[in-house]
């Protein structure tokens, strides 16, 4: 995984609560056997019409959000099934950071295991970011080292993330990489028990 220390990116506002994993990546696209290639199907039922054509009335399809990497959404983001495909799709689309007031627990953990930083801010802070991003192109900086979210217009907020998840994201480690940080001890154990 790619480490996240400080990320500056274009913000996409999804002013919806209770966005579930079926809305993030519909079930018909879960047949792939690798983690890549899901991004093209993210929010499929909102982004595309029944003929598979991009819908002009869905905001993510607007040119001003091309290249977005920060998603700001309403409460309980990622609810529904526990499929890991949802963070895979969001990451493959280009999102590196998600900001919301709350998340479904399994989705939240799947994000940190797959290199996406899920930031929790208050509902008021999230609504301020959504309002800013609905206007002109809006960029945020998310600094994982200092646990701050800020812009160049005066917005500044702090967030918390437990130390284990923070260390994984700062170093770009998945759970296998974390295990391999103990390779010497594993080898010693194997030698002692063979």
mmCIF file of C-alpha atoms in Angstrom:
data_model
loop_
_atom_site.group_PDB
_atom_site.id
_atom_site.type_symbol
_atom_site.label_atom_id
_atom_site.label_comp_id
_atom_site.label_asym_id
_atom_site.label_seq_id
_atom_site.Cartn_x
_atom_site.Cartn_y
_atom_site.Cartn_z
ATOM 1 C CA UNK A 1 0.000 0.000 0.000
ATOM 2 C CA UNK A 2 1.051 3.567 -0.558
ATOM 3 C CA UNK A 3 1.822 5.427 2.695
ATOM 4 C CA UNK A 4 -0.345 8.387 3.652
ATOM 5 C CA UNK A 5 1.374 11.131 5.615
ATOM 6 C CA UNK A 6 -0.036 14.343 4.198
ATOM 7 C CA UNK A 7 -2.566 14.271 1.394
ATOM 8 C CA UNK A 8 -3.732 17.347 -0.501
ATOM 9 C CA UNK A 9 -6.598 16.750 -2.880
ATOM 10 C CA UNK A 10 -9.704 17.898 -4.686
ATOM 11 C CA UNK A 11 -12.851 17.349 -2.606
ATOM 12 C CA UNK A 12 -15.991 15.619 -3.850
ATOM 13 C CA UNK A 13 -19.103 16.305 -1.700
ATOM 14 C CA UNK A 14 -21.625 13.474 -1.385
ATOM 15 C CA UNK A 15 -24.271 15.062 0.806
ATOM 16 C CA UNK A 16 -26.042 11.800 1.628
ATOM 17 C CA UNK A 17 -26.330 9.807 4.848
ATOM 18 C CA UNK A 18 -26.411 6.004 5.127
ATOM 19 C CA UNK A 19 -24.594 5.349 1.854
ATOM 20 C CA UNK A 20 -24.315 1.580 1.858
ATOM 21 C CA UNK A 21 -21.809 -0.717 0.212
ATOM 22 C CA UNK A 22 -24.344 -1.756 -2.464
ATOM 23 C CA UNK A 23 -24.541 1.885 -3.533
ATOM 24 C CA UNK A 24 -20.748 2.195 -3.481
ATOM 25 C CA UNK A 25 -20.253 -0.936 -5.618
ATOM 26 C CA UNK A 26 -23.353 -2.881 -6.777
ATOM 27 C CA UNK A 27 -23.337 -6.654 -6.401
ATOM 28 C CA UNK A 28 -23.248 -7.413 -10.142
ATOM 29 C CA UNK A 29 -19.658 -6.119 -10.305
ATOM 30 C CA UNK A 30 -18.195 -8.338 -7.571
ATOM 31 C CA UNK A 31 -17.046 -11.166 -9.845
ATOM 32 C CA UNK A 32 -13.494 -9.921 -10.320
ATOM 33 C CA UNK A 33 -10.739 -11.913 -8.664
ATOM 34 C CA UNK A 34 -8.302 -9.048 -8.106
ATOM 35 C CA UNK A 35 -8.632 -5.759 -6.220
ATOM 36 C CA UNK A 36 -8.157 -3.684 -9.368
ATOM 37 C CA UNK A 37 -10.752 -2.558 -11.859
ATOM 38 C CA UNK A 38 -13.615 -1.786 -9.485
ATOM 39 C CA UNK A 39 -13.255 2.009 -9.696
ATOM 40 C CA UNK A 40 -15.123 2.265 -12.978
ATOM 41 C CA UNK A 41 -18.214 0.881 -11.218
ATOM 42 C CA UNK A 42 -18.163 3.077 -8.097
ATOM 43 C CA UNK A 43 -21.626 4.578 -7.391
ATOM 44 C CA UNK A 44 -22.701 2.885 -10.621
ATOM 45 C CA UNK A 45 -26.464 3.148 -10.142
ATOM 46 C CA UNK A 46 -26.136 6.885 -9.483
ATOM 47 C CA UNK A 47 -23.493 7.644 -12.122
ATOM 48 C CA UNK A 48 -25.010 5.696 -15.032
ATOM 49 C CA UNK A 49 -28.466 5.387 -16.573
ATOM 50 C CA UNK A 50 -30.169 2.122 -17.586
ATOM 51 C CA UNK A 51 -28.262 2.149 -20.900
ATOM 52 C CA UNK A 52 -24.883 2.475 -19.190
ATOM 53 C CA UNK A 53 -24.465 6.125 -20.177
ATOM 54 C CA UNK A 54 -23.084 8.705 -17.741
ATOM 55 C CA UNK A 55 -25.842 10.712 -16.096
ATOM 56 C CA UNK A 56 -25.299 14.455 -16.295
ATOM 57 C CA UNK A 57 -27.435 15.002 -13.198
ATOM 58 C CA UNK A 58 -25.096 13.111 -10.850
ATOM 59 C CA UNK A 59 -22.479 15.482 -9.499
ATOM 60 C CA UNK A 60 -19.479 13.132 -9.589
ATOM 61 C CA UNK A 61 -19.811 13.129 -13.375
ATOM 62 C CA UNK A 62 -19.235 16.894 -13.536
ATOM 63 C CA UNK A 63 -15.859 17.929 -15.003
ATOM 64 C CA UNK A 64 -15.004 20.022 -11.927
ATOM 65 C CA UNK A 65 -14.685 16.812 -9.863
ATOM 66 C CA UNK A 66 -12.372 15.037 -12.295
ATOM 67 C CA UNK A 67 -9.322 13.839 -10.389
ATOM 68 C CA UNK A 68 -10.995 14.047 -6.996
ATOM 69 C CA UNK A 69 -9.252 12.181 -4.187
ATOM 70 C CA UNK A 70 -11.102 13.329 -1.044
ATOM 71 C CA UNK A 71 -14.700 12.199 -0.502
ATOM 72 C CA UNK A 72 -16.824 14.044 2.063
ATOM 73 C CA UNK A 73 -20.103 12.337 2.954
ATOM 74 C CA UNK A 74 -22.894 12.150 5.515
ATOM 75 C CA UNK A 75 -23.199 9.965 8.590
ATOM 76 C CA UNK A 76 -23.050 6.161 8.658
ATOM 77 C CA UNK A 77 -21.003 5.946 5.458
ATOM 78 C CA UNK A 78 -20.332 2.384 4.268
ATOM 79 C CA UNK A 79 -23.227 0.695 6.036
ATOM 80 C CA UNK A 80 -24.754 -2.499 4.670
ATOM 81 C CA UNK A 81 -22.784 -5.607 3.829
ATOM 82 C CA UNK A 82 -19.236 -6.187 4.991
ATOM 83 C CA UNK A 83 -17.771 -6.577 1.505
ATOM 84 C CA UNK A 84 -14.234 -5.334 1.142
ATOM 85 C CA UNK A 85 -14.978 -4.453 -2.481
ATOM 86 C CA UNK A 86 -16.385 -1.059 -1.406
ATOM 87 C CA UNK A 87 -13.038 0.411 -0.283
ATOM 88 C CA UNK A 88 -11.335 -1.338 -3.217
ATOM 89 C CA UNK A 89 -13.703 0.456 -5.619
ATOM 90 C CA UNK A 90 -13.304 3.834 -3.933
ATOM 91 C CA UNK A 91 -9.525 3.538 -3.915
ATOM 92 C CA UNK A 92 -9.379 2.302 -7.504
ATOM 93 C CA UNK A 93 -11.495 5.312 -8.517
ATOM 94 C CA UNK A 94 -8.908 7.586 -6.879
ATOM 95 C CA UNK A 95 -10.174 8.338 -3.376
ATOM 96 C CA UNK A 96 -7.395 8.322 -0.753
ATOM 97 C CA UNK A 97 -9.327 9.999 2.079
ATOM 98 C CA UNK A 98 -12.968 9.836 3.177
ATOM 99 C CA UNK A 99 -14.363 12.356 5.656
ATOM 100 C CA UNK A 100 -17.690 11.714 7.403
ATOM 101 C CA UNK A 101 -19.270 12.145 10.855
ATOM 102 C CA UNK A 102 -19.557 8.354 11.291
ATOM 103 C CA UNK A 103 -18.948 5.062 9.497
ATOM 104 C CA UNK A 104 -20.143 1.489 9.629
ATOM 105 C CA UNK A 105 -17.513 -0.308 11.735
ATOM 106 C CA UNK A 106 -16.566 -2.998 9.215
ATOM 107 C CA UNK A 107 -16.269 -0.498 6.365
ATOM 108 C CA UNK A 108 -14.134 1.792 8.546
ATOM 109 C CA UNK A 109 -11.745 -1.049 9.365
ATOM 110 C CA UNK A 110 -11.665 -2.228 5.741
ATOM 111 C CA UNK A 111 -10.609 1.280 4.695
ATOM 112 C CA UNK A 112 -7.607 1.346 7.004
ATOM 113 C CA UNK A 113 -6.620 -2.191 5.930
ATOM 114 C CA UNK A 114 -6.671 -1.112 2.281
ATOM 115 C CA UNK A 115 -4.875 2.231 2.364
ATOM 116 C CA UNK A 116 -7.789 4.671 2.636
ATOM 117 C CA UNK A 117 -7.776 7.166 5.498
ATOM 118 C CA UNK A 118 -11.268 7.437 7.046
ATOM 119 C CA UNK A 119 -11.495 10.717 8.961
ATOM 120 C CA UNK A 120 -14.264 11.400 11.472
ATOM 121 C CA UNK A 121 -15.266 15.042 11.916
ATOM 122 C CA UNK A 122 -18.360 16.551 13.501
ATOM 123 C CA UNK A 123 -21.523 16.870 11.441
ATOM 124 C CA UNK A 124 -21.114 20.663 11.478
ATOM 125 C CA UNK A 125 -17.540 20.429 10.164
ATOM 126 C CA UNK A 126 -18.586 17.950 7.469
ATOM 127 C CA UNK A 127 -21.461 20.180 6.353
ATOM 128 C CA UNK A 128 -19.075 23.146 6.107
ATOM 129 C CA UNK A 129 -16.752 21.091 3.869
ATOM 130 C CA UNK A 130 -19.660 19.905 1.713
ATOM 131 C CA UNK A 131 -20.860 23.482 1.259
ATOM 132 C CA UNK A 132 -17.365 24.609 0.236
ATOM 133 C CA UNK A 133 -16.964 21.725 -2.220
ATOM 134 C CA UNK A 134 -20.347 22.263 -3.875
ATOM 135 C CA UNK A 135 -19.131 25.631 -5.180
ATOM 136 C CA UNK A 136 -15.883 26.048 -7.064
ATOM 137 C CA UNK A 137 -13.179 23.408 -7.003
ATOM 138 C CA UNK A 138 -12.178 22.961 -3.394
ATOM 139 C CA UNK A 139 -8.993 21.412 -2.042
ATOM 140 C CA UNK A 140 -8.204 20.103 1.429
ATOM 141 C CA UNK A 141 -5.036 18.991 3.119
ATOM 142 C CA UNK A 142 -5.275 16.006 5.432
ATOM 143 C CA UNK A 143 -2.189 15.623 7.611
ATOM 144 C CA UNK A 144 -2.131 12.210 9.261
ATOM 145 C CA UNK A 145 1.028 12.965 11.213
ATOM 146 C CA UNK A 146 -0.569 15.932 13.023
ATOM 147 C CA UNK A 147 -4.151 14.555 12.662
ATOM 148 C CA UNK A 148 -5.416 17.795 11.086
ATOM 149 C CA UNK A 149 -7.698 18.698 8.183
ATOM 150 C CA UNK A 150 -7.323 22.201 6.770
ATOM 151 C CA UNK A 151 -7.720 24.391 3.711
ATOM 152 C CA UNK A 152 -6.328 27.745 2.622
ATOM 153 C CA UNK A 153 -9.541 29.577 3.589
ATOM 154 C CA UNK A 154 -9.361 29.175 7.363
ATOM 155 C CA UNK A 155 -10.917 25.740 7.912
ATOM 156 C CA UNK A 156 -8.916 23.773 10.492
ATOM 157 C CA UNK A 157 -10.131 20.672 12.343
ATOM 158 C CA UNK A 158 -8.539 17.875 14.335
ATOM 159 C CA UNK A 159 -9.400 14.193 14.117
ATOM 160 C CA UNK A 160 -8.439 11.070 15.998
ATOM 161 C CA UNK A 161 -7.302 7.679 14.770
ATOM 162 C CA UNK A 162 -6.037 4.879 16.968
ATOM 163 C CA UNK A 163 -2.282 4.429 16.984
ATOM 164 C CA UNK A 164 -2.259 1.006 15.294
ATOM 165 C CA UNK A 165 -4.341 2.128 12.292
ATOM 166 C CA UNK A 166 -2.398 5.376 12.079
ATOM 167 C CA UNK A 167 0.945 3.534 12.017
ATOM 168 C CA UNK A 168 -0.334 1.179 9.306
ATOM 169 C CA UNK A 169 -1.411 4.075 7.082
ATOM 170 C CA UNK A 170 1.689 6.196 7.735
ATOM 171 C CA UNK A 171 3.901 3.273 6.704
ATOM 172 C CA UNK A 172 1.718 1.882 3.918
ATOM 173 C CA UNK A 173 1.389 -1.462 5.691
ATOM 174 C CA UNK A 174 -1.370 -3.995 5.293
ATOM 175 C CA UNK A 175 -1.723 -6.754 7.901
ATOM 176 C CA UNK A 176 0.809 -8.992 6.145
ATOM 177 C CA UNK A 177 3.369 -6.181 6.148
ATOM 178 C CA UNK A 178 2.738 -5.634 9.880
ATOM 179 C CA UNK A 179 3.376 -9.341 10.488
ATOM 180 C CA UNK A 180 6.597 -9.167 8.473
ATOM 181 C CA UNK A 181 7.926 -6.425 10.768
ATOM 182 C CA UNK A 182 8.339 -9.318 13.226
ATOM 183 C CA UNK A 183 10.132 -11.603 10.735
ATOM 184 C CA UNK A 184 13.189 -12.031 13.001
ATOM 185 C CA UNK A 185 11.053 -13.227 15.919
ATOM 186 C CA UNK A 186 9.064 -15.507 13.645
ATOM 187 C CA UNK A 187 12.282 -17.063 12.327
ATOM 188 C CA UNK A 188 13.619 -17.515 15.864
ATOM 189 C CA UNK A 189 10.385 -19.209 16.920
ATOM 190 C CA UNK A 190 10.442 -21.512 13.879
ATOM 191 C CA UNK A 191 14.070 -22.498 14.535
ATOM 192 C CA UNK A 192 13.337 -23.208 18.188
ATOM 193 C CA UNK A 193 10.338 -25.396 17.363
ATOM 194 C CA UNK A 194 11.657 -27.443 14.416
#
